[in-house]
Every structure is written in structure tokens, then in C-alpha cells.
Amino acid sequence: MKRYIMVFDAGTTSCRTILFDRSGCEVCAAQKEFTQYYPQPGWVEHDPSEIWSTQMGTALEAMLKADASAADIAAIGITNQRETTVVWERETGMPVCPAIVWQCRRTADRCDALKKDAACPPIREITGLLPDPYFSATKLAWILDHHENLRERAQTGKICFGTVDSWLLYKLTGGSVHRTDVSNASRTMLFNIHTLDWDDSLLRYFRIPREMMPQVCDSSCVFGASDPSLLGGVIPICGIAGDQQAALFGQLCFAPGSVKNTYGTGAFLLMNTGTQPVRSHKGLLTTVAWRIDGIPTYALEGSVFVAGAVVQWLRDEMGLLRTAEESEELALSVPDTNGAYFVPAFTGLGAPYWDAYARGTIVGLTRGVNRKHIVRAALEAIAYQTEKVLSAMREDACVNMSALKADGGASANRFLMQFQADILQMEVRCPKSVETTARGAAYLAGLGCGFFSSLQDLESLALPEDIFSPTMAQEDVQIRLDGWDRAVRRAKNWAR
């Protein structure tokens, strides 16, 4: 009997491989970082070949740790950094240029122009996204514009485009499969989330040949099989999802209204909205969460630009902390912030404010405020920003939420999770295992190969959770939220 699902977790700074067993528990993992390139201010690039070699290295290391062979692995799942753009030659499998990473801002001017161009198709209506260099479309157009004859070669089928999942799938199958799943496709700004296909009007507008686009598949299906020379045998690849959608699936957020927040450097909130896309009027994005058996599930997404990064700033730039973990102890050592509010708008404010000119601000300072209060105010800011995104989701989707599923590094901070429950006035649930993103890819792959039988089968594998219930009075919550709103008003538009 096959014992494991293998997951390729291709992040922004490192690649990991994790093996999961039939109980949904991780058996072993291997991880290795890869190089970040910054050729010009605001530019971020990766070497696609290094991503591939790093990912394969961790796969072999994980198999060695588990004493597992290809015969022990039922399927491979892939989860990945989204939006990052890779272009390669179909015949040789060689990249034609560095990958342009989701963080790269080189096409910011092009995106500003899109908003003013009457000839531009209605991006928001077609894709559910706002024009932004974050997404793949302008990155791919830039590559085609800056490499001689590349567009012509792409029109003849000699050039492939893909996000990191497609790149790994192509290499893993020995160049025989050029596919992606709906969750990654929906982050390119080229995908029609209603027809669930590449949008011809956007492809024409950006002058991107359809011949270079990957085939779009369900998130859980047989995408292909591994080249036997790579892992010692043939292993089917049966699940693919972008990292945030995979985390939503790994948190078992299968019902409309269920929501998760990944507390990382930033915070990414996704809410399942069911089988129909919900148009946001509150500055959120509409995206495809996954598609299984041809039936799509959609989500609303909101991003907080600075979450765990504010704790890193206190540690590395201000010297107020020795370790990030110390923030919990300091925050608990004082009953409140002594009237201080910290708006960590270091790079502007994301959803629902969308103010690129906001800047970091600390207000309410008096002589009695000390470093403990500042640290507590920084952690509280993460919770306030999350509350604002969830309020926008609640209004957009007209649903009641009973609990927030939390994951990511900062979810280990018990003060933050309790304060988050208080500010939201609802439960916050944190799985004791932090591998929710990789687990989501494992569950999708397991469904695709029969390792797991159904969503109900997966729900029976729910892992133990720490549950934080609200204890703060509603009137105290409102006073704090009013103070946060006043602080944000003072941070907004600062740099204009």
C-alpha cells in the first residue's frame, strides 16, 4: 500500500518537500533556500533553474529521511509562490530569462497607464483583480517586449509561459506536460474567472500569444506523471494550488463563509464564498480558490502588507526586542498600550484602505509610554488590520463568520491570537501543526489519486487546535477600534 503524499512547497525564498501520511500528519521535511536577485531598485528576480534544482534536492532529501522510495508515494502535490512569471523554451526546457517575482515593481508605470487607457478591457470584471504589477500579465508582456523575436517564437508554440507550479510540473514530467490549475491561473490577470479560461481580449491587449499559455485544469486531478529518472520511479502529480488557496483548503475551509488568515511577513485573508464569484465593493480581490470535479469554489482575498514584519522591524531596526518570541512576554507584561497606537504603514496600507501614500505612524505618545507599550501596540495593529479586512469581507459577502482559522509564524503568539479573538468578537482557531499550506496541497493530491476519498474524509482528519475565545466587552472593543480609526486617519496620505 502506498504510504505517503509528497508535496513540493515552492516558496519565495526557499523550497521545501514534505511527506504526509494517511492521517494528514507530516512525516518528514527538507528545506533549502535559493538566491534572491535585485538587479535594479524595485526589481526582484529568481533563477528558474535554481528553483528546480533546489526543489529536487529537497525531494530526494525528504525521501532519504523517510527511507521511502517512489513505490511508497501515492502522488505528488505542488503549492507555490503565486504570480511569479517564468518563460522557457518548449523543446529544451531552458529558461529564456530570469523569473520575475511577484514582489517586482518594474511594471508599475504600465499598470498606472492601464487604469487610464479606455482601450483596456475591464480587468476587474473579467479577472476579479485590480491592475497591479503584483500579477503576472504585465510581467509577461514586459518579457515579450524586451527579448527580440520572443513574441514571434511564442506564436509558433516554441515558448512556454507559466507560474512556478507550471514550471515545476513541466520539469518534473520531463517536458511532456504544460498545465496549471485554476487557482494559479486566476492570479495572472489574464484569466476569466467566469468562463474559467484564458481571456482572449486580455491576451490581445497585452499581445500575449495563447500558444504559450498552459492548459488550465482542476486543482485536484491527474496532471501528469514524474519522469522515472528523477525520483526512482513514476509518481502521478495529482494536486496543484497557489499557496494561499492551498492554506484555505488545508484549513478545511470548505463551507461558504469559512475564513483563514495566514500571519506571515504580511497577512493574507481568504474567505470561501461558494460556487459563484462575489464582486467586492470594499477593495478586496475576487479569486478562484480551487476547482474539483469541474465545480469551482471562489474566494474573497484581502492582504495586510505588514503583519509579522512589524515585529521584525522592532527587533532588527529599533533594537526593542532580542527575539520575535519576546514580543509576547512584553505585551502581556502591561495591561494596555497606555493610549498609544502603531500604524505600521511602512509601504502604504493594503485592503481595505489601498493608500500607497500612507506611512508608518505612532500616535498617542505620552511620557509614560515605554517599549513594552510600543511592542504591544505593534501586535495589536496586526489584529486591527485583520479586523478591517474581515469586516469588508462580511459586508461584501453578506455572511456571518463563526471563527477565524489562523496559521503562519505569528499565529504562535498567544497574546496576538487572544487579542485577535477579542477584537473580532469571535473564536480564533490555530492548528497545532503549522503546515497548513503544504497540507492543502497534500489533500488535493490525495483526492486526485484516491488516497483520500472525499471532503468528508478530509474533515475527519481535523488536527488538534488551540482555540481562543473572546473575553473583552463589546464596548471596550469599540473604543479600541475607534482609536485605531483615528490613528489610521493620521497615517494616510502622508507621503503625497
Tab-separated table of N, CA, C and O in Angstrom, residues 49-96:
chain	number	residue	atom	x	y	z
A	49	SER	N	16.061	27.792	-12.977
A	49	SER	CA	16.821	26.543	-12.876
A	49	SER	C	17.247	26.261	-11.444
A	49	SER	O	17.279	25.099	-11.010
A	50	GLU	N	17.534	27.316	-10.686
A	50	GLU	CA	17.895	27.117	-9.281
A	50	GLU	C	16.681	26.695	-8.466
A	50	GLU	O	16.792	25.856	-7.559
A	51	ILE	N	15.518	27.257	-8.774
A	51	ILE	CA	14.296	26.807	-8.099
A	51	ILE	C	14.098	25.312	-8.339
A	51	ILE	O	13.810	24.547	-7.407
A	52	TRP	N	14.252	24.898	-9.584
A	52	TRP	CA	14.057	23.486	-9.919
A	52	TRP	C	15.068	22.588	-9.209
A	52	TRP	O	14.698	21.583	-8.595
A	53	SER	N	16.351	22.941	-9.262
A	53	SER	CA	17.366	22.087	-8.644
A	53	SER	C	17.207	22.065	-7.123
A	53	SER	O	17.409	21.023	-6.481
A	54	THR	N	16.845	23.201	-6.547
A	54	THR	CA	16.628	23.257	-5.096
A	54	THR	C	15.446	22.386	-4.699
A	54	THR	O	15.499	21.646	-3.709
A	55	GLN	N	14.363	22.480	-5.486
A	55	GLN	CA	13.183	21.666	-5.173
A	55	GLN	C	13.489	20.180	-5.281
A	55	GLN	O	13.088	19.385	-4.420
A	56	MET	N	14.213	19.774	-6.313
A	56	MET	CA	14.547	18.366	-6.473
A	56	MET	C	15.479	17.891	-5.363
A	56	MET	O	15.367	16.766	-4.876
A	57	GLY	N	16.413	18.748	-4.960
A	57	GLY	CA	17.306	18.383	-3.868
A	57	GLY	C	16.556	18.099	-2.581
A	57	GLY	O	16.846	17.130	-1.876
A	58	THR	N	15.564	18.929	-2.281
A	58	THR	CA	14.792	18.697	-1.053
A	58	THR	C	13.916	17.454	-1.182
A	58	THR	O	13.675	16.754	-0.196
A	59	ALA	N	13.443	17.156	-2.396
A	59	ALA	CA	12.623	15.955	-2.588
A	59	ALA	C	13.431	14.694	-2.289
A	59	ALA	O	12.976	13.786	-1.576
A	60	LEU	N	14.618	14.637	-2.826
A	60	LEU	CA	15.472	13.462	-2.589
A	60	LEU	C	15.877	13.369	-1.118
A	60	LEU	O	15.946	12.269	-0.551
A	61	GLU	N	16.116	14.520	-0.497
A	61	GLU	CA	16.491	14.515	0.920
A	61	GLU	C	15.330	14.025	1.788
A	61	GLU	O	15.522	13.234	2.725
A	62	ALA	N	14.115	14.459	1.479
A	62	ALA	CA	12.953	14.029	2.261
A	62	ALA	C	12.720	12.525	2.104
A	62	ALA	O	12.409	11.825	3.088
A	63	MET	N	12.870	12.014	0.895
A	63	MET	CA	12.711	10.575	0.690
A	63	MET	C	13.759	9.795	1.470
A	63	MET	O	13.466	8.739	2.051
A	64	LEU	N	14.968	10.296	1.494
A	64	LEU	CA	16.032	9.636	2.250
A	64	LEU	C	15.728	9.632	3.738
A	64	LEU	O	15.903	8.616	4.424
A	65	LYS	N	15.235	10.755	4.258
A	65	LYS	CA	14.899	10.835	5.685
A	65	LYS	C	13.815	9.834	6.064
A	65	LYS	O	13.846	9.249	7.152
A	66	ALA	N	12.845	9.656	5.179
A	66	ALA	CA	11.724	8.750	5.463
A	66	ALA	C	12.010	7.323	5.050
A	66	ALA	O	11.168	6.439	5.258
A	67	ASP	N	13.188	7.081	4.478
A	67	ASP	CA	13.523	5.767	3.937
A	67	ASP	C	12.426	5.322	2.970
A	67	ASP	O	11.939	4.189	3.018
A	68	ALA	N	12.022	6.247	2.093
A	68	ALA	CA	10.916	5.995	1.167
A	68	ALA	C	11.431	5.939	-0.263
A	68	ALA	O	12.352	6.659	-0.642
A	69	SER	N	10.813	5.099	-1.046
A	69	SER	CA	11.096	5.018	-2.476
A	69	SER	C	9.886	5.543	-3.236
A	69	SER	O	8.832	5.821	-2.648
A	70	ALA	N	10.013	5.635	-4.547
A	70	ALA	CA	8.890	6.076	-5.372
A	70	ALA	C	7.684	5.160	-5.194
A	70	ALA	O	6.537	5.612	-5.280
A	71	ALA	N	7.935	3.903	-4.911
A	71	ALA	CA	6.838	2.952	-4.729
A	71	ALA	C	6.008	3.246	-3.494
A	71	ALA	O	4.872	2.777	-3.374
A	72	ASP	N	6.563	4.016	-2.554
A	72	ASP	CA	5.835	4.351	-1.322
A	72	ASP	C	4.967	5.595	-1.470
A	72	ASP	O	4.190	5.913	-0.565
A	73	ILE	N	5.104	6.317	-2.574
A	73	ILE	CA	4.462	7.619	-2.716
A	73	ILE	C	3.284	7.513	-3.673
A	73	ILE	O	3.443	7.151	-4.841
A	74	ALA	N	2.097	7.833	-3.173
A	74	ALA	CA	0.887	7.703	-3.975
A	74	ALA	C	0.770	8.813	-5.010
A	74	ALA	O	0.277	8.590	-6.113
A	75	ALA	N	1.195	10.026	-4.660
A	75	ALA	CA	1.060	11.149	-5.582
A	75	ALA	C	1.908	12.309	-5.085
A	75	ALA	O	2.341	12.346	-3.927
A	76	ILE	N	2.112	13.256	-5.972
A	76	ILE	CA	2.809	14.500	-5.661
A	76	ILE	C	1.813	15.647	-5.765
A	76	ILE	O	0.993	15.704	-6.689
A	77	GLY	N	1.869	16.560	-4.787
A	77	GLY	CA	1.121	17.813	-4.846
A	77	GLY	C	2.094	18.977	-4.917
A	77	GLY	O	3.219	18.886	-4.417
A	78	ILE	N	1.671	20.065	-5.538
A	78	ILE	CA	2.518	21.251	-5.682
A	78	ILE	C	1.770	22.464	-5.157
A	78	ILE	O	0.598	22.683	-5.505
A	79	THR	N	2.435	23.227	-4.294
A	79	THR	CA	1.941	24.550	-3.904
A	79	THR	C	3.086	25.535	-4.058
A	79	THR	O	4.252	25.164	-3.915
A	80	ASN	N	2.768	26.780	-4.362
A	80	ASN	CA	3.817	27.665	-4.861
A	80	ASN	C	3.535	29.130	-4.574
A	80	ASN	O	2.383	29.535	-4.385
A	81	GLN	N	4.632	29.921	-4.557
A	81	GLN	CA	4.504	31.373	-4.616
A	81	GLN	C	3.719	31.724	-5.866
A	81	GLN	O	3.988	31.227	-6.951
A	82	ARG	N	2.743	32.587	-5.693
A	82	ARG	CA	1.856	32.911	-6.804
A	82	ARG	C	2.405	34.090	-7.615
A	82	ARG	O	3.267	34.814	-7.163
A	83	GLU	N	1.899	34.236	-8.812
A	83	GLU	CA	2.140	35.374	-9.715
A	83	GLU	C	3.534	35.440	-10.337
A	83	GLU	O	3.721	36.094	-11.370
A	84	THR	N	4.531	34.829	-9.713
A	84	THR	CA	5.887	34.852	-10.269
A	84	THR	C	5.875	34.253	-11.676
A	84	THR	O	5.276	33.202	-11.912
A	85	THR	N	6.558	34.921	-12.611
A	85	THR	CA	6.422	34.652	-14.039
A	85	THR	C	7.679	33.994	-14.605
A	85	THR	O	8.777	34.546	-14.496
A	86	VAL	N	7.493	32.808	-15.209
A	86	VAL	CA	8.600	32.046	-15.786
A	86	VAL	C	8.309	31.829	-17.272
A	86	VAL	O	7.184	31.491	-17.651
A	87	VAL	N	9.339	32.027	-18.106
A	87	VAL	CA	9.220	31.800	-19.558
A	87	VAL	C	10.377	30.907	-19.986
A	87	VAL	O	11.534	31.179	-19.643
A	88	TRP	N	10.070	29.839	-20.741
A	88	TRP	CA	11.111	28.889	-21.122
A	88	TRP	C	10.863	28.334	-22.519
A	88	TRP	O	9.773	28.464	-23.083
A	89	GLU	N	11.923	27.728	-23.090
A	89	GLU	CA	11.820	27.101	-24.403
A	89	GLU	C	11.154	25.739	-24.273
A	89	GLU	O	11.538	24.923	-23.432
A	90	ARG	N	10.169	25.505	-25.108
A	90	ARG	CA	9.405	24.258	-25.002
A	90	ARG	C	10.286	23.028	-25.275
A	90	ARG	O	10.179	22.017	-24.594
A	91	GLU	N	11.158	23.122	-26.275
A	91	GLU	CA	11.938	21.954	-26.683
A	91	GLU	C	13.052	21.632	-25.694
A	91	GLU	O	13.253	20.467	-25.331
A	92	THR	N	13.787	22.641	-25.248
A	92	THR	CA	14.945	22.389	-24.376
A	92	THR	C	14.608	22.455	-22.897
A	92	THR	O	15.364	21.946	-22.062
A	93	GLY	N	13.500	23.114	-22.532
A	93	GLY	CA	13.187	23.309	-21.122
A	93	GLY	C	14.087	24.315	-20.438
A	93	GLY	O	14.124	24.374	-19.204
A	94	MET	N	14.776	25.138	-21.218
A	94	MET	CA	15.683	26.140	-20.649
A	94	MET	C	14.958	27.485	-20.512
A	94	MET	O	14.280	27.924	-21.440
A	95	PRO	N	15.110	28.147	-19.359
A	95	PRO	CA	14.505	29.478	-19.207
A	95	PRO	C	15.110	30.456	-20.199
A	95	PRO	O	16.316	30.406	-20.490
A	96	VAL	N	14.309	31.377	-20.712
A	96	VAL	CA	14.823	32.381	-21.645
A	96	VAL	C	15.293	33.630	-20.916
A	96	VAL	O	15.970	34.483	-21.510
